Coordinates of C-alpha atoms in Angstrom, one line a residue:
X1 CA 7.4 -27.0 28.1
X2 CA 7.8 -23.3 27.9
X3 CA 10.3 -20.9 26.4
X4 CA 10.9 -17.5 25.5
X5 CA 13.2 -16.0 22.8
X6 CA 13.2 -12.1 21.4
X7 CA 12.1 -10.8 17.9
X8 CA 12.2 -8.1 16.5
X9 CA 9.8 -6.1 13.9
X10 CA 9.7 -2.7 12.3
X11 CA 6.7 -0.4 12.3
X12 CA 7.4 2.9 10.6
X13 CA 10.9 3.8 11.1
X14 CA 10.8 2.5 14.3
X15 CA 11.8 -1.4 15.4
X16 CA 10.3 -2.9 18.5
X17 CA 11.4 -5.8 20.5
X18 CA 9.4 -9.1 20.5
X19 CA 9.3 -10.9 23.1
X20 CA 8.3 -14.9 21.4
X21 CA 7.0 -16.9 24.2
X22 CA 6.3 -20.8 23.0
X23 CA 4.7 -23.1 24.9
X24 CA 4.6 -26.7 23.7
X25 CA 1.5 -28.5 25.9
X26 CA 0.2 -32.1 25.1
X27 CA -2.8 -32.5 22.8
X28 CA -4.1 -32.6 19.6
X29 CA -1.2 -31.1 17.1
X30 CA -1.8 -27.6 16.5
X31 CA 0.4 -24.6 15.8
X32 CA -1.6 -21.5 16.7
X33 CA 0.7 -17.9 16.4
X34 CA -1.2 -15.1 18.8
X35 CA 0.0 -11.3 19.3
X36 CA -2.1 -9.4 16.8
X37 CA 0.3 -11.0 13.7
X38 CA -0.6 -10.2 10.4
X39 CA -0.7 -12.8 7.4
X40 CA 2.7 -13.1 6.7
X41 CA 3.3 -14.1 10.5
X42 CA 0.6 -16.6 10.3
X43 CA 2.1 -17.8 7.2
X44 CA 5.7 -19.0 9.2
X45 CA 3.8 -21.6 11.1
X46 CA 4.2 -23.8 7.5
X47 CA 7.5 -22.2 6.9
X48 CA 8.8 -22.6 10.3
X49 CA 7.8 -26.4 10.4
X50 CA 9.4 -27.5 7.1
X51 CA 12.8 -25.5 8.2
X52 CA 12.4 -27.2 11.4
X53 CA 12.5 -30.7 10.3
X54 CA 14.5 -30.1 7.2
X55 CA 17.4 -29.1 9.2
X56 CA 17.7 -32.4 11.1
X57 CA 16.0 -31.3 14.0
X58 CA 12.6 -32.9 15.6
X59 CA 9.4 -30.8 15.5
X60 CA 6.8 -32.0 18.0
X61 CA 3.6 -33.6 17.3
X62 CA 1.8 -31.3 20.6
X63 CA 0.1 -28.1 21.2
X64 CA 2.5 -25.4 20.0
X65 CA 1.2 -21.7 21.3
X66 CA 3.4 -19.0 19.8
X67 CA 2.6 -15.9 21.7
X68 CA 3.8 -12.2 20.0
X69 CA 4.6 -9.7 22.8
X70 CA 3.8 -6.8 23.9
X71 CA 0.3 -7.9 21.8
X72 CA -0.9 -4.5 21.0
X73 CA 1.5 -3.6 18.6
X74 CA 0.9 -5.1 14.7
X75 CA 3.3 -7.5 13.8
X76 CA 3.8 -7.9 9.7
X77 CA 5.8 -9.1 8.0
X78 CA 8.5 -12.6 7.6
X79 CA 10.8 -11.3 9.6
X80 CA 9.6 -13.2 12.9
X81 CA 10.3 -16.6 11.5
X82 CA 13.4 -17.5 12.7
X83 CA 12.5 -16.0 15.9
X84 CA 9.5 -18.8 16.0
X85 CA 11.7 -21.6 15.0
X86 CA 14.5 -20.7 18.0
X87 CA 11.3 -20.4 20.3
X88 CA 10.0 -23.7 19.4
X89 CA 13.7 -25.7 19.7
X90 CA 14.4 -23.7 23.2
X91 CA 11.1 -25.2 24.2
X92 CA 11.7 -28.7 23.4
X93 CA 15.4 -29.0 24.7
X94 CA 17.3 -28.9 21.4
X95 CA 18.5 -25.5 21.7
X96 CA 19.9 -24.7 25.5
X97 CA 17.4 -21.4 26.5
X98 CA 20.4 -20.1 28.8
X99 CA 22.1 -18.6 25.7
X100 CA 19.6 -17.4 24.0
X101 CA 18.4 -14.7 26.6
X102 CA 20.8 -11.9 24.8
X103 CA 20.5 -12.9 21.0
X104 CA 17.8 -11.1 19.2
X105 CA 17.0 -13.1 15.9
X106 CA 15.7 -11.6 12.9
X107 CA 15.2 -13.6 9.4
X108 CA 12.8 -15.2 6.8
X109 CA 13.6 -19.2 6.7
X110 CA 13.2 -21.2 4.0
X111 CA 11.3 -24.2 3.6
X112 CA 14.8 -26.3 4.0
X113 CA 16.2 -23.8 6.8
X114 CA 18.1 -21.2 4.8
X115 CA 18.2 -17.7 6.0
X116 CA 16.8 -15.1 3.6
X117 CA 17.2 -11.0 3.9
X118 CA 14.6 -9.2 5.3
X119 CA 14.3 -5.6 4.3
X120 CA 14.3 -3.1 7.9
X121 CA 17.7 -4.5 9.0
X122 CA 19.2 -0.9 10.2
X123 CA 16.3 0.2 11.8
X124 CA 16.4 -2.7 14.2
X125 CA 20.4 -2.3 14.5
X126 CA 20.0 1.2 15.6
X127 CA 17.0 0.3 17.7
X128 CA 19.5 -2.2 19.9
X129 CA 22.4 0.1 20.4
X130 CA 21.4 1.0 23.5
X131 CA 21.2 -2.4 24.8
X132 CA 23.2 -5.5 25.7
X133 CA 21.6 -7.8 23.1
X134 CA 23.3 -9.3 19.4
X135 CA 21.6 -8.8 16.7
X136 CA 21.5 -12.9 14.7
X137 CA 20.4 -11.5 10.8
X138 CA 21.1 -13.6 7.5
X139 CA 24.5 -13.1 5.8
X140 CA 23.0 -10.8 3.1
X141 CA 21.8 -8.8 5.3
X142 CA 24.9 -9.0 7.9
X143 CA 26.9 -5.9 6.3
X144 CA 23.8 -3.9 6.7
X145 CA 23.3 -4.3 10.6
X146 CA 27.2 -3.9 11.3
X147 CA 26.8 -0.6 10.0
X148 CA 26.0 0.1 13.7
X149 CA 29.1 -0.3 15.9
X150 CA 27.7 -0.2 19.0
X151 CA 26.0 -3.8 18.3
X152 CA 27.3 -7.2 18.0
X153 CA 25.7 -8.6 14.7
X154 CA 26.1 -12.8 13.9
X155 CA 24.8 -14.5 11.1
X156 CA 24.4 -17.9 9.9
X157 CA 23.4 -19.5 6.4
X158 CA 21.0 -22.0 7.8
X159 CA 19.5 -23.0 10.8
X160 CA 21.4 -25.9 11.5
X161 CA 24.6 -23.9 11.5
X162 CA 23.0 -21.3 13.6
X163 CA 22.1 -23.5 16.0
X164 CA 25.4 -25.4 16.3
X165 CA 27.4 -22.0 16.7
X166 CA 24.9 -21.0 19.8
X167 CA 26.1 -24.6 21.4
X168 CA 29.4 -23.4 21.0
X169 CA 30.0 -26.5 18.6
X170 CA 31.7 -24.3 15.8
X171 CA 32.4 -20.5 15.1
X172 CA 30.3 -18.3 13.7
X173 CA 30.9 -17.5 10.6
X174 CA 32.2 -14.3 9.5
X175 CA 31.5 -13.0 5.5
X176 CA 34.5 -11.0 4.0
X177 CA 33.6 -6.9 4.1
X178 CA 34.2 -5.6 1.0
X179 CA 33.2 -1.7 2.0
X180 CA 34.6 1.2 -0.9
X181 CA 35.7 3.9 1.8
X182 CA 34.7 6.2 -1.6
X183 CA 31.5 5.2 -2.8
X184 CA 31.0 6.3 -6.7
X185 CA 29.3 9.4 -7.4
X186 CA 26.2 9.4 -9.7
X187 CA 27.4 9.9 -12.9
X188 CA 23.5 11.0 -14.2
X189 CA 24.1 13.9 -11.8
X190 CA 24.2 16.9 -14.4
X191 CA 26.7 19.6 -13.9
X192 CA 25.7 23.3 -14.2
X193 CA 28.8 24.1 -16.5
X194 CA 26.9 22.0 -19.0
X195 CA 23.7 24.4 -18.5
X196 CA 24.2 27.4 -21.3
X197 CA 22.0 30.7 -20.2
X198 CA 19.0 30.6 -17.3
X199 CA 21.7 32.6 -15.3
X200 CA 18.8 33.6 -12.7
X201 CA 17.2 30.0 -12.5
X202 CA 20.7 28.7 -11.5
X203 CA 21.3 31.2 -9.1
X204 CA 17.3 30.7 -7.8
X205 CA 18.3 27.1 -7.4
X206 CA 21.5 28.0 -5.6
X207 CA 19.2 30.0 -2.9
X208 CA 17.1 27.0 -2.6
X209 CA 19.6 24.8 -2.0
X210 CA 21.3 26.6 0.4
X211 CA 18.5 27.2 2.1
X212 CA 16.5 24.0 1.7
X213 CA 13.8 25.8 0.6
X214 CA 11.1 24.7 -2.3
X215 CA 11.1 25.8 -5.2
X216 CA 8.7 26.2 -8.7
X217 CA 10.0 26.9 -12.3
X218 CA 7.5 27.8 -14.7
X219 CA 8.3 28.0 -18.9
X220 CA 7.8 27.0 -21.9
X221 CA 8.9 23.5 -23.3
X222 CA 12.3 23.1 -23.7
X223 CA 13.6 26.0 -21.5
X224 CA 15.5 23.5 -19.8
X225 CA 13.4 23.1 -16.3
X226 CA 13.9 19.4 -16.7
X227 CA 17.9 19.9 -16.7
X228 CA 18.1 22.8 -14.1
X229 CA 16.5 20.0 -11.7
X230 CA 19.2 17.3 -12.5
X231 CA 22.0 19.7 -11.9
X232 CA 20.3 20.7 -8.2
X233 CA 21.2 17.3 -6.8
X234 CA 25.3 18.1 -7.9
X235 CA 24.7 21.1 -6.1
X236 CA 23.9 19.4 -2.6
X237 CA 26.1 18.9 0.3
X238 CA 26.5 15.7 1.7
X239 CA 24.5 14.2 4.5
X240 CA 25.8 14.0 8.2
X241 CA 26.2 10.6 9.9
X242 CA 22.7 11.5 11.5
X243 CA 20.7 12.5 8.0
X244 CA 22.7 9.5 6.7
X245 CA 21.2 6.9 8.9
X246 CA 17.8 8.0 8.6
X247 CA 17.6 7.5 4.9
X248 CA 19.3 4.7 5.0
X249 CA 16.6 2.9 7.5
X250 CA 14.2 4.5 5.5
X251 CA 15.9 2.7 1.9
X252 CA 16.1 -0.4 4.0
X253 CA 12.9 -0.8 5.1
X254 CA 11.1 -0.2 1.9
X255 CA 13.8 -3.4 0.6
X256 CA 15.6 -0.5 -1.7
X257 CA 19.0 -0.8 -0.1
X258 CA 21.4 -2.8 -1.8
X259 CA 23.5 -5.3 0.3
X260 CA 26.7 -3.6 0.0
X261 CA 27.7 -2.5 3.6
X262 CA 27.9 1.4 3.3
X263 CA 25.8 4.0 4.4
X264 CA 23.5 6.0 2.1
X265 CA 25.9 9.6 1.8
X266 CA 24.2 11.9 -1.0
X267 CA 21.3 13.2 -0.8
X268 CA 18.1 11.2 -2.2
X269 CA 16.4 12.4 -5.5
X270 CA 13.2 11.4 -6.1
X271 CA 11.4 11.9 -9.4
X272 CA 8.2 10.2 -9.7
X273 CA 6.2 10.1 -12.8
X274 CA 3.1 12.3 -12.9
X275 CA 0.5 9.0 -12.9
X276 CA 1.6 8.6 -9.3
X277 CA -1.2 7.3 -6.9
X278 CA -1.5 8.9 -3.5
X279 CA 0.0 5.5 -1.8
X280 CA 3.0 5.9 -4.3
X281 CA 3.9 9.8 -3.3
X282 CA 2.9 9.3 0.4
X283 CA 3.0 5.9 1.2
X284 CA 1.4 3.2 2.7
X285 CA -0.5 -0.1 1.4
X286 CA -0.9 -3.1 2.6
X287 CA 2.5 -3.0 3.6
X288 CA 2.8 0.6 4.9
X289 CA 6.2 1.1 3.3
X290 CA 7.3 4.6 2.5
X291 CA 6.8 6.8 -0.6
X292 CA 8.3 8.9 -2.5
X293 CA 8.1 11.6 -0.1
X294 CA 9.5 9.4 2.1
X295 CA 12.0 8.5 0.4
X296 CA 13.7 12.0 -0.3
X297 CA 13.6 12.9 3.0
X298 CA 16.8 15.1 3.8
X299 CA 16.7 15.1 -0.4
X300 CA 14.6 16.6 -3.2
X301 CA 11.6 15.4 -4.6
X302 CA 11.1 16.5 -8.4
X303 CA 7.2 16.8 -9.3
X304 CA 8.0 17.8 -13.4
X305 CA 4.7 18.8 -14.8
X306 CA 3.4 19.5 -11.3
X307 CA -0.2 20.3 -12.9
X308 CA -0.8 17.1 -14.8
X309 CA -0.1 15.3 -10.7
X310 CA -3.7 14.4 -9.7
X311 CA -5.1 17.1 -7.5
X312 CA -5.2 14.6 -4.7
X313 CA -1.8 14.0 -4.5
X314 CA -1.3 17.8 -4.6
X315 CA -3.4 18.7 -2.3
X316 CA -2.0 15.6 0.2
X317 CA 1.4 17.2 0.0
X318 CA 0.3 20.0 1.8
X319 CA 0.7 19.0 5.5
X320 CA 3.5 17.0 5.4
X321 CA 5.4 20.1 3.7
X322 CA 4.4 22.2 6.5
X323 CA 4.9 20.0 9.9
X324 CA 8.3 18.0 8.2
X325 CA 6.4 14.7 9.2
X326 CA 3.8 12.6 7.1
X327 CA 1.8 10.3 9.4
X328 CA 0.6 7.7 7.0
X329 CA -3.3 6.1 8.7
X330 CA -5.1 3.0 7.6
X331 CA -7.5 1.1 8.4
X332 CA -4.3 -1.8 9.9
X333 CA -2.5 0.9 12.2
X334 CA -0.8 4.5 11.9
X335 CA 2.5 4.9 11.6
X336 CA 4.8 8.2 11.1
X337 CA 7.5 8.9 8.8
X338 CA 10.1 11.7 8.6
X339 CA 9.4 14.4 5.2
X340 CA 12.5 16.7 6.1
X341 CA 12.7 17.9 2.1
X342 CA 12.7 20.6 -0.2
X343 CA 10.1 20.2 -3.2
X344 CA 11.6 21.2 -7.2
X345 CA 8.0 21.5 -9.2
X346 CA 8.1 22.3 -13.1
X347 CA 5.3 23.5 -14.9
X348 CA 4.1 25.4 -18.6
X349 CA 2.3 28.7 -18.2
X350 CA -0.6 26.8 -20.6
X351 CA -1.7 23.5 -21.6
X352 CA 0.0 24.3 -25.3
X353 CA 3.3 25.8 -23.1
X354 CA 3.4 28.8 -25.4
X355 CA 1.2 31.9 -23.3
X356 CA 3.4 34.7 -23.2
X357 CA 6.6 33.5 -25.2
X358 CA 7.6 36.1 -27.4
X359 CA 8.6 34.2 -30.3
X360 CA 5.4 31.5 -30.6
X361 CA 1.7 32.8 -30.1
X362 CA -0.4 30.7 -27.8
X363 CA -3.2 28.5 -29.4
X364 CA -4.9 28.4 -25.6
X365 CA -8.2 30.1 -24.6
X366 CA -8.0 31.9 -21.8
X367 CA -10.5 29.9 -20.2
X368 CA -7.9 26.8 -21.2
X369 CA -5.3 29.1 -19.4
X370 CA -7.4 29.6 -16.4
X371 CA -8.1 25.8 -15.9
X372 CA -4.6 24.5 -16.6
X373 CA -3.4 27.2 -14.3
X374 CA -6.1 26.2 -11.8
X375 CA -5.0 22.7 -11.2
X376 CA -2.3 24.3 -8.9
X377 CA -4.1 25.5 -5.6
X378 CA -3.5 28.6 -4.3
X379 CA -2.5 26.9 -0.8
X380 CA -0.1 24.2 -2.0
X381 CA 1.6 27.4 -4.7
X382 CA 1.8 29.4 -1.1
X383 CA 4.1 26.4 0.0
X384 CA 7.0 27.3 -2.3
X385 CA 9.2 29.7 -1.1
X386 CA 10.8 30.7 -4.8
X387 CA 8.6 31.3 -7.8
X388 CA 11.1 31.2 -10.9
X389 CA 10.5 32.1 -14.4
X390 CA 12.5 30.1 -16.5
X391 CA 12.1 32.0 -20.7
X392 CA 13.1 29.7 -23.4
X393 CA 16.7 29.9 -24.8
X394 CA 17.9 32.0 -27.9
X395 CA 20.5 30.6 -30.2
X396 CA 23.5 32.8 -29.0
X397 CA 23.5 31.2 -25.5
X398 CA 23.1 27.9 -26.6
X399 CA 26.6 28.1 -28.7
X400 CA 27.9 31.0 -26.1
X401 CA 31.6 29.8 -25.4
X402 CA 31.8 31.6 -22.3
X403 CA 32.8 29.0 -19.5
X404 CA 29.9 28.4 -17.2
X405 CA 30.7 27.9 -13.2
X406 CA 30.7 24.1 -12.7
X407 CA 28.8 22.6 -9.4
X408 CA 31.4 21.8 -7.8
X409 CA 32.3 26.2 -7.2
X410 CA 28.5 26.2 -6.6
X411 CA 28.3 23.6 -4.1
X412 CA 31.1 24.9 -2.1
X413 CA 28.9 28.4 -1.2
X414 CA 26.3 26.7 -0.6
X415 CA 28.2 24.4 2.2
X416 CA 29.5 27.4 3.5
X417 CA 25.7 29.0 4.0
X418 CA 24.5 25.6 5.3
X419 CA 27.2 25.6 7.6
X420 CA 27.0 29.4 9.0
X421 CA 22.4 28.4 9.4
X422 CA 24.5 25.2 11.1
X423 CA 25.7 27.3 13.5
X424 CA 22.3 29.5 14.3
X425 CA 19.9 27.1 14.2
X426 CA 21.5 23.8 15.2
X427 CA 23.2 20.7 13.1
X428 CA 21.6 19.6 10.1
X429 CA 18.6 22.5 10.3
X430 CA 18.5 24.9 7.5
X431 CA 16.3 28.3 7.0
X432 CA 13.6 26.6 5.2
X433 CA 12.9 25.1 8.8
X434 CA 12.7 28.3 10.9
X435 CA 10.0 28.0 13.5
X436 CA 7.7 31.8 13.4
X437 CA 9.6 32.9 16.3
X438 CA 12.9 32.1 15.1
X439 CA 12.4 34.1 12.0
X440 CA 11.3 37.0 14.2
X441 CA 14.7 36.4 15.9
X442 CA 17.0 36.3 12.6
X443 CA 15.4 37.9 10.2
X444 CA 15.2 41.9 11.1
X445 CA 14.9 44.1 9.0
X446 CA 15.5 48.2 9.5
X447 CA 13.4 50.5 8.8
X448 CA 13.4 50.6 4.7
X449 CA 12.8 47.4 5.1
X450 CA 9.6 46.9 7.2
X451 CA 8.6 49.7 4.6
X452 CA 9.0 47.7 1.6
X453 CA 7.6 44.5 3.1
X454 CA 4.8 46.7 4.2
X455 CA 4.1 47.9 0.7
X456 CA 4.6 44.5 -0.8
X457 CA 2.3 42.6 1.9
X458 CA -1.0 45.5 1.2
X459 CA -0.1 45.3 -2.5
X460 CA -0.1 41.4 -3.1
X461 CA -2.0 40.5 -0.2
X462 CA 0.2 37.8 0.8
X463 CA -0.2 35.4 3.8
X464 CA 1.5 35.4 7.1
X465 CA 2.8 31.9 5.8
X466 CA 4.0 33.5 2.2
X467 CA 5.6 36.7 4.6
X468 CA 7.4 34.5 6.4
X469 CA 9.2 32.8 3.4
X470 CA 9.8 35.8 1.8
X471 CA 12.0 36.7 4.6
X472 CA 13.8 33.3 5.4
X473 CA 14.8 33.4 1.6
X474 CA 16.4 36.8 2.5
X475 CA 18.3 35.4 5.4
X476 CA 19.8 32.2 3.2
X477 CA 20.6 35.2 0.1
X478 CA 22.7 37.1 3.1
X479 CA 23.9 33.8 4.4
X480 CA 25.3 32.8 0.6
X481 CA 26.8 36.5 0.3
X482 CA 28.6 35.6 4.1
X483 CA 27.8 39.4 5.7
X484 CA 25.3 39.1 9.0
X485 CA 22.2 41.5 8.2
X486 CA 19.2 42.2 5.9
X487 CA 19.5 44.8 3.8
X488 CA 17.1 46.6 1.2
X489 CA 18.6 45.0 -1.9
X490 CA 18.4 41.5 0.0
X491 CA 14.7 41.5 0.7
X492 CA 13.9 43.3 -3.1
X493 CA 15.6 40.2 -4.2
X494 CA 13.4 37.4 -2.2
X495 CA 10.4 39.8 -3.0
X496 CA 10.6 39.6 -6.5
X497 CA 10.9 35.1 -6.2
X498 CA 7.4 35.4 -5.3
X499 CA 5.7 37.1 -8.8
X500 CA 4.3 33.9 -9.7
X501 CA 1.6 35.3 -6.8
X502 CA 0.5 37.4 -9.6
X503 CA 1.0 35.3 -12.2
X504 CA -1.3 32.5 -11.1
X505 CA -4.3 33.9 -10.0
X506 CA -6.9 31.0 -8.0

């Protein structure tokens, strides 16, 4: 007896049909799973038989061969298991094959034959608009996969039911969507109004922003880096339906997203704690689930103390923050991941914080300064596009009653910028992302310009990579100020975000 049902499992952001042939053969009884499956998979032959007969149904004393197609690709995870189970009941006549051809089943069982969530849900969704198929999920994870309209998403609570609803015997069921059309905003967000002083910080940050480009504060303790980064995420415009669906897979598949039906619409922050592992910034495991870089794609990741990170996790952010991807290789497979984000780093000029403050000497050596400064490689530092000096706060400002402009003004011109590199560059790409040929195209300069640049480049000895930058910020400053060319003052302006070239010598 033979029978074939489809599967479905996620690799990366990517989901790839399964084709499940079973074959049930006389013999001695065995249950052998084939198709390069992983642990987990192997693991659902003892689920898959307990859910089996604990929903009423007869499992057969033969030869069951469970075959995984195509077989090259890796199959992990618990998600195949109700996939086996409809293979094994379309073999043996208790569930008719015929309708079964256009349902694509995805779920963990449970011992007695519940359906339990599986994280990857939208990324298998989107992965089947294109096709004729249903997608059959369990009910918790039902509001995620009818996210995507142009699929027909069931769901059942247990096997029995799901079975009984294929026959036509009863109705499938369908769970109440309770979807807020206005999802609540973040109410640790903090709002630049609330910032007192650090007027060139918060306008450094409002260049970055609108440019998505990354930037790197350096001060003493309690300048308030910390709280300039919180209020950057306030400062963000929203994601597009596109950007939005891509985080979202990405949230689902590392089993972050919450079962509540909506779509992931501000942008990620990510602030991981300087102990971070490599595995925890990039990724991977035994699982190969995202990481924090991952994780803020088309968002911001926060690295606060940026020195005390180990310098192999610095050092690994390099290439991803140049190509925009992170391909994430171990010993069970590779698999690629999107790292479309600007980087916020924080860091002291010393290990005591104090070197050059005017107000508190500095209890460092210099050869202290020189190592704490050193942990900071002169090729990841090239990477940020604004350097920003951020001095400690004198008492006036702090009890200054001037009003502040709130994020919400600030947000607004930076949409509009976003909006008019929209426009040039194509939906959803910002300056930051400007191939070499492209900023050739946009960013001219006359000919005080290429003079200055020309000065500046001889005289700091910059990179083609840190020349470059210098004039993509210039483009986002002329695209917040809403006039169309470079001028002198413009590129002075980007010129001077990159003195931290000086500053930290490696």
């Amino acid at each position: 007896m033979f029978a074939a049902v489809f599967g479905i499992a996620v690799s990366g952001i990517q989901a790839h049909l399964i084709r499940v042939e079973v074959d049930v053969s006389n013999g001695l009884p065995v249950f052998d799973v084939v198709g390069l499956p992983a642990a987990a998979v192997r693991e659902s032959r003892e689920r898959v038989r307990s859910a089996v007969k604990n929903s009423g149904f007869e499992f057969p004393l033969q030869r069951i061969t469970v075959n995984l197609a195509p077989a090259d690709i890796k199959k992990d995870g618990s998600g195949l298991d109700l996939a086996i189970a409809m293979g094994i009941l379309a073999a043996t006549g208790q569930c008719p094959e015929s309708k079964l051809q256009k349902l694509v089943f995805a779920g963990e069982l449970s011992l007695e034959g519940a359906l339990r969530p599986i994280p990857g849900i939208l990324a298998m969704a989107v992965s089947l608009a294109n096709t004729d198929k249903s997608l059959i999920v369990p009910p918790e994870n039902w509001e995620e996969a009818v996210l995507i309209d142009e699929i027909h998403s069931e769901t059942a609570p247990d096997l029995l039911t799901l079975v009984q609803a294929i026959k036509g015997e009863i109705a499938f069921i369908q769970p109440q969507l309770e979807k807020d059309m206005n999802p609540p905003e973040d109410h640790n967000i903090i709002d630049f109004s609330a910032i007192h002083g650090q007027l060139q910080a918060k306008h450094s940050l409002e260049i970055a922003a609108a440019g998505g480009h990354n930037i790197i504060m350096i001060g003493p303790p309690g300048s308030g880096k910390t709280l300039l980064a919180k209020a950057y995420a306030g400062i963000l415009p929203p994601l597009s339906r596109s950007e939005s669906l891509e985080v979202t897979q990405l949230y689902s598949i590392a089993g972050l997203l919450s079962h509540s039906g909506q779509l992931i619409t501000n942008r990620p922050f990510r602030h991981p704690h300087h102990s971070a592992t490599a595995v925890g910034i990039l990724g991977g495991g035994r699982d190969m689930k995202p990481g924090e870089l991952v994780l803020a794609n088309h968002g911001v990741l926060f690295l606060d103390e940026l020195p005390e990170f180990s310098r192999g996790v610095l050092e690994s952010l390099r290439q991803p923050l140049e190509d925009r991807e992170l391909t994430v290789t171990r010993q069970k497979g590779s698999v690629k991941y999107p790292a479309r984000l600007s980087i916020i780093a924080s860091m002291n000029p010393c290990l005591c914080g104090w070197y050059g403050d005017t107000k508190r000497s500095c209890s460092c050596t210099p050869k202290q300064v020189e190592a704490y400064r050193g942990r900071v490689s002169g090729p990841l530092l090239d990477r940020f596009d604004l350097h920003v000096e951020v001095p400690r706060v004198d008492f006036d400002e702090l009890h200054s009653k001037m009003q502040e402009e709130t994020s919400k003004v600030v947000k607004e011109r930076v949409l509009a910028a976003r909006e008019r590199q929209w426009c040039r560059l194509g939906k959803t790409r910002t300056n930051a992302e400007m191939t070499a040929e492209e900023t050739q195209e946009f960013c001219t300069l006359d000919e005080k310009g290429s003079q200055l640049l020309r000065s500046v480049f001889a005289r700091q000895h910059l990179s083609a990579r840190g020349h470059d930058r210098i004039l993509r910020v210039a483009r986002t400053i002329v695209d917040l100020e809403g006039t169309q060319e470079i001028e002198i003052n413009h590129l002075a302006e980007a010129i001077q975000y990159r003195a931290l070239d000086q500053c930290i010598e490696l």
